[in-house]
Amino acid sequence: EVQLVQSGAEVKKPGESLKISCKGSGYSFTSYWIGWVRQMPGKGLEWMGIIYPGDSDTRYSPSFQGQVTISADKSISTAYLQWSSLKASDTAMYYCARRVVVVTAGDAFDIWGQGTMVTVSS
Amino acid sequence: DIQMTQSPSSLSASVGDRVTITCRASQGISNYLAWYQQKPGKVPKLLIYAASTLQSGVPSRFSGSGSGTDFTLTISSLQPEDVATYYCQKSGDFGPGTKVDIK
């Protein structure tokens, strides 16, 4: 079964660092981009960035560039999303998702992780 | 940056009704559009990609159409389990979502 399994919920204080994970299984992890999507409480989906685990090529949304770091360890089929200094406004659900590219027809996220809730509060 | 808009932002319809949601891109995107369904408290699910191709396992009452800047997601006969928020997406940009519930 193709799946992405994310790390568990986190409660952190402002200024703390955090790294959450997304482990892929059931497919060739190095052959598909992995994306990260933020959903703040009661709000819509926001595309944060993507990484190609095969060569760690990474692209960020301008809104998230410099705010987070996306990485991957292909040896353990895991992608990561990390913050060096959390803010209360980082409180959200974070999803990883597998990106499929359809030749001449764009791309989409076909497999999603279960989500990781990050709460930042003093 | 391409801006994606959706209309309406919410709608209420009866079981069995035909429901149409519109997504508009600020510039032409060919057929590079996907649609997702997110039920309350659940993970988003891919419904349609390449504007009109139904993802495997998605009920045939869902369909997508459009090209260029204007796209539609249609539910031919609304069912109670279709209560959800629907998002369109072009690569790095999601639309704001359309919330669908039962009248």
Short mmCIF file of C-alpha atoms in Angstrom, two decimals:
data_model
loop_
_atom_site.label_atom_id
_atom_site.label_comp_id
_atom_site.label_asym_id
_atom_site.label_seq_id
_atom_site.Cartn_x
_atom_site.Cartn_y
_atom_site.Cartn_z
CA GLU A 1 0.00 0.00 0.00
CA VAL A 2 1.29 3.42 -0.95
CA GLN A 3 1.28 5.66 2.09
CA LEU A 4 2.85 8.63 3.80
CA VAL A 5 3.05 8.49 7.58
CA GLN A 6 3.75 11.70 9.46
CA SER A 7 5.18 12.25 12.91
CA GLY A 8 2.90 13.03 15.82
CA ALA A 9 1.41 16.25 17.14
CA GLU A 10 3.76 18.79 18.67
CA VAL A 11 3.28 21.50 21.30
CA LYS A 12 6.07 24.04 21.38
CA LYS A 13 6.87 27.47 22.78
CA PRO A 14 7.63 30.53 20.66
CA GLY A 15 11.29 30.65 19.70
CA GLU A 16 11.78 26.89 19.86
CA SER A 17 12.93 24.81 16.92
CA LEU A 18 11.05 21.89 15.41
CA LYS A 19 11.45 19.24 12.73
CA ILE A 20 8.52 17.10 11.64
CA SER A 21 8.73 14.09 9.38
CA CYS A 22 6.92 12.26 6.62
CA LYS A 23 7.87 8.67 5.81
CA GLY A 24 6.92 7.15 2.49
CA SER A 25 6.36 3.49 1.78
CA GLY A 26 4.94 1.24 -0.90
CA TYR A 27 6.51 3.11 -3.80
CA SER A 28 9.87 4.39 -5.05
CA PHE A 29 10.40 7.33 -2.69
CA THR A 30 13.16 8.84 -4.82
CA SER A 31 10.99 9.02 -7.95
CA TYR A 32 8.29 11.42 -6.76
CA TRP A 33 8.32 14.96 -5.39
CA ILE A 34 7.00 15.37 -1.84
CA GLY A 35 5.15 18.56 -0.97
CA TRP A 36 4.20 20.25 2.27
CA VAL A 37 0.85 21.98 2.74
CA ARG A 38 -0.20 24.19 5.65
CA GLN A 39 -3.74 24.52 6.95
CA MET A 40 -4.24 27.04 9.71
CA PRO A 41 -7.22 26.48 12.02
CA GLY A 42 -10.46 26.99 10.10
CA LYS A 43 -8.63 28.10 6.97
CA GLY A 44 -7.76 26.80 3.52
CA LEU A 45 -4.83 24.91 2.07
CA GLU A 46 -1.51 26.67 1.45
CA TRP A 47 1.25 25.22 -0.74
CA MET A 48 4.55 25.58 1.12
CA GLY A 49 7.10 23.83 -1.05
CA ILE A 50 8.27 20.61 -2.59
CA ILE A 51 11.36 18.43 -2.59
CA TYR A 52 12.59 15.73 -4.95
CA PRO A 53 14.19 13.13 -2.69
CA GLY A 54 16.20 11.68 -5.54
CA ASP A 55 18.51 14.71 -5.66
CA SER A 56 17.08 17.00 -2.91
CA ASP A 57 16.03 19.64 -5.45
CA THR A 58 13.75 21.93 -3.43
CA ARG A 59 11.28 24.66 -4.39
CA TYR A 60 9.56 27.03 -1.97
CA SER A 61 6.50 29.20 -2.20
CA PRO A 62 7.57 32.85 -1.90
CA SER A 63 5.35 33.04 1.19
CA PHE A 64 7.40 30.38 2.98
CA GLN A 65 10.89 30.95 1.57
CA GLY A 66 13.21 31.66 4.48
CA GLN A 67 10.56 30.72 7.04
CA VAL A 68 10.95 26.94 6.89
CA THR A 69 13.40 24.36 5.57
CA ILE A 70 12.37 21.31 3.60
CA SER A 71 14.77 18.38 3.44
CA ALA A 72 14.80 14.66 2.81
CA ASP A 73 16.81 11.57 3.68
CA LYS A 74 16.32 9.14 0.83
CA SER A 75 18.10 6.37 2.71
CA ILE A 76 15.13 6.15 5.08
CA SER A 77 12.44 7.41 2.65
CA THR A 78 11.65 10.38 4.85
CA ALA A 79 11.00 14.05 4.14
CA TYR A 80 11.19 16.77 6.74
CA LEU A 81 9.81 20.22 7.45
CA GLN A 82 11.66 22.29 10.00
CA TRP A 83 11.56 25.63 11.77
CA SER A 84 14.49 27.28 13.54
CA SER A 85 12.36 29.66 15.62
CA LEU A 86 8.64 29.02 15.89
CA LYS A 87 6.01 31.73 16.16
CA ALA A 88 2.46 31.51 17.45
CA SER A 89 1.33 32.09 13.86
CA ASP A 90 2.93 28.74 12.88
CA THR A 91 0.12 26.98 14.73
CA ALA A 92 -1.48 24.81 12.05
CA MET A 93 -1.98 21.36 10.62
CA TYR A 94 0.83 20.42 8.26
CA TYR A 95 0.35 17.81 5.57
CA CYS A 96 2.89 16.12 3.38
CA ALA A 97 1.72 14.81 0.03
CA ARG A 98 3.14 12.96 -2.95
CA ARG A 99 3.22 15.01 -6.12
CA VAL A 100 2.50 13.31 -9.41
CA VAL A 101 3.34 14.99 -12.67
CA VAL A 102 1.10 14.30 -15.65
CA VAL A 103 2.93 14.93 -18.90
CA THR A 104 1.37 17.96 -20.66
CA ALA A 105 -1.29 18.18 -17.96
CA GLY A 106 0.29 19.60 -14.84
CA ASP A 107 0.61 18.00 -11.46
CA ALA A 108 -1.37 17.05 -8.37
CA PHE A 109 -0.96 15.64 -4.89
CA ASP A 110 -2.33 12.10 -5.06
CA ILE A 111 -1.30 10.61 -1.72
CA TRP A 112 -1.50 12.58 1.53
CA GLY A 113 -0.09 11.99 4.97
CA GLN A 114 -2.44 12.03 7.95
CA GLY A 115 -1.24 15.49 9.02
CA THR A 116 0.84 16.77 11.92
CA MET A 117 -0.74 19.36 14.22
CA VAL A 118 1.77 21.92 15.45
CA THR A 119 0.70 24.16 18.33
CA VAL A 120 2.92 27.06 19.33
CA SER A 121 1.93 28.71 22.58
CA SER A 122 3.62 30.29 25.54
CA ASP B 1 2.26 34.45 -9.38
CA ILE B 2 -1.00 32.92 -10.60
CA GLN B 3 -4.03 33.72 -8.46
CA MET B 4 -6.77 31.14 -8.13
CA THR B 5 -10.29 32.18 -7.20
CA GLN B 6 -13.36 30.05 -6.56
CA SER B 7 -17.06 30.74 -6.55
CA PRO B 8 -19.22 30.50 -4.67
CA SER B 9 -17.40 30.47 -1.35
CA SER B 10 -20.18 28.30 0.05
CA LEU B 11 -23.38 26.70 -1.10
CA SER B 12 -26.24 24.72 0.31
CA ALA B 13 -28.10 22.24 -1.89
CA SER B 14 -30.54 19.38 -1.55
CA VAL B 15 -29.69 15.71 -1.90
CA GLY B 16 -29.90 14.82 -5.58
CA ASP B 17 -29.22 18.34 -6.82
CA ARG B 18 -26.64 19.11 -9.47
CA VAL B 19 -23.89 21.26 -7.96
CA THR B 20 -21.34 23.31 -9.88
CA ILE B 21 -18.26 25.00 -8.46
CA THR B 22 -16.16 27.40 -10.51
CA CYS B 23 -12.43 28.01 -10.34
CA ARG B 24 -10.75 30.84 -12.22
CA ALA B 25 -7.03 31.39 -12.84
CA SER B 26 -5.60 34.88 -13.21
CA GLN B 27 -3.84 33.77 -16.39
CA GLY B 28 -4.15 30.83 -18.73
CA ILE B 29 -3.02 27.51 -17.30
CA SER B 30 -4.05 25.15 -20.11
CA ASN B 31 -5.56 22.10 -18.35
CA TYR B 32 -3.13 22.17 -15.44
CA LEU B 33 -5.77 22.00 -12.73
CA ALA B 34 -6.62 19.61 -9.93
CA TRP B 35 -9.60 19.40 -7.59
CA TYR B 36 -9.57 18.15 -4.01
CA GLN B 37 -12.25 17.28 -1.49
CA GLN B 38 -11.70 17.80 2.22
CA LYS B 39 -14.38 16.47 4.53
CA PRO B 40 -14.63 18.03 8.00
CA GLY B 41 -11.69 16.96 10.14
CA LYS B 42 -10.23 14.80 7.40
CA VAL B 43 -7.26 14.75 5.05
CA PRO B 44 -7.69 16.29 1.59
CA LYS B 45 -8.37 13.83 -1.20
CA LEU B 46 -7.57 14.19 -4.89
CA LEU B 47 -10.72 14.03 -7.02
CA ILE B 48 -9.68 15.22 -10.46
CA TYR B 49 -6.42 16.10 -12.20
CA ALA B 50 -5.59 17.53 -15.61
CA ALA B 51 -8.86 19.45 -15.30
CA SER B 52 -11.10 16.52 -16.24
CA THR B 53 -9.45 13.18 -15.41
CA LEU B 54 -11.15 11.38 -12.54
CA GLN B 55 -8.77 9.95 -9.96
CA SER B 56 -9.10 6.21 -9.48
CA GLY B 57 -11.84 5.27 -7.03
CA VAL B 58 -13.68 8.59 -7.18
CA PRO B 59 -17.43 8.24 -7.84
CA SER B 60 -18.54 9.06 -11.38
CA ARG B 61 -20.97 11.73 -10.15
CA PHE B 62 -17.92 13.98 -9.92
CA SER B 63 -16.67 15.56 -13.13
CA GLY B 64 -14.39 18.39 -14.13
CA SER B 65 -14.15 20.57 -17.19
CA GLY B 66 -12.47 23.68 -18.51
CA SER B 67 -9.25 24.94 -19.97
CA GLY B 68 -7.33 28.18 -19.99
CA THR B 69 -8.66 30.33 -17.16
CA ASP B 70 -12.10 28.92 -16.32
CA PHE B 71 -12.81 25.54 -14.80
CA THR B 72 -15.74 23.78 -13.19
CA LEU B 73 -16.24 20.89 -10.79
CA THR B 74 -19.68 19.32 -11.07
CA ILE B 75 -21.40 16.91 -8.73
CA SER B 76 -24.22 15.47 -10.81
CA SER B 77 -26.34 14.28 -7.89
CA LEU B 78 -25.33 15.56 -4.48
CA GLN B 79 -25.09 12.92 -1.76
CA PRO B 80 -24.88 13.42 2.02
CA GLU B 81 -21.30 12.12 2.01
CA ASP B 82 -20.29 14.94 -0.36
CA VAL B 83 -20.49 17.52 2.43
CA ALA B 84 -16.98 18.96 2.30
CA THR B 85 -14.85 21.86 1.23
CA TYR B 86 -13.59 21.66 -2.34
CA TYR B 87 -10.33 23.22 -3.48
CA CYS B 88 -8.87 23.77 -6.91
CA GLN B 89 -5.11 23.82 -7.40
CA LYS B 90 -2.65 24.82 -10.07
CA SER B 91 0.85 23.69 -9.04
CA GLY B 92 1.94 26.03 -6.24
CA ASP B 93 -1.40 27.72 -5.69
CA PHE B 94 -4.64 26.51 -4.12
CA GLY B 95 -7.95 28.23 -4.50
CA PRO B 96 -9.66 29.52 -1.33
CA GLY B 97 -12.16 26.66 -1.23
CA THR B 98 -15.91 26.19 -1.63
CA LYS B 99 -17.85 24.77 1.28
CA VAL B 100 -20.72 22.49 0.28
CA ASP B 101 -23.43 21.39 2.66
CA ILE B 102 -26.91 19.88 2.53
CA LYS B 103 -30.00 22.05 2.67
#
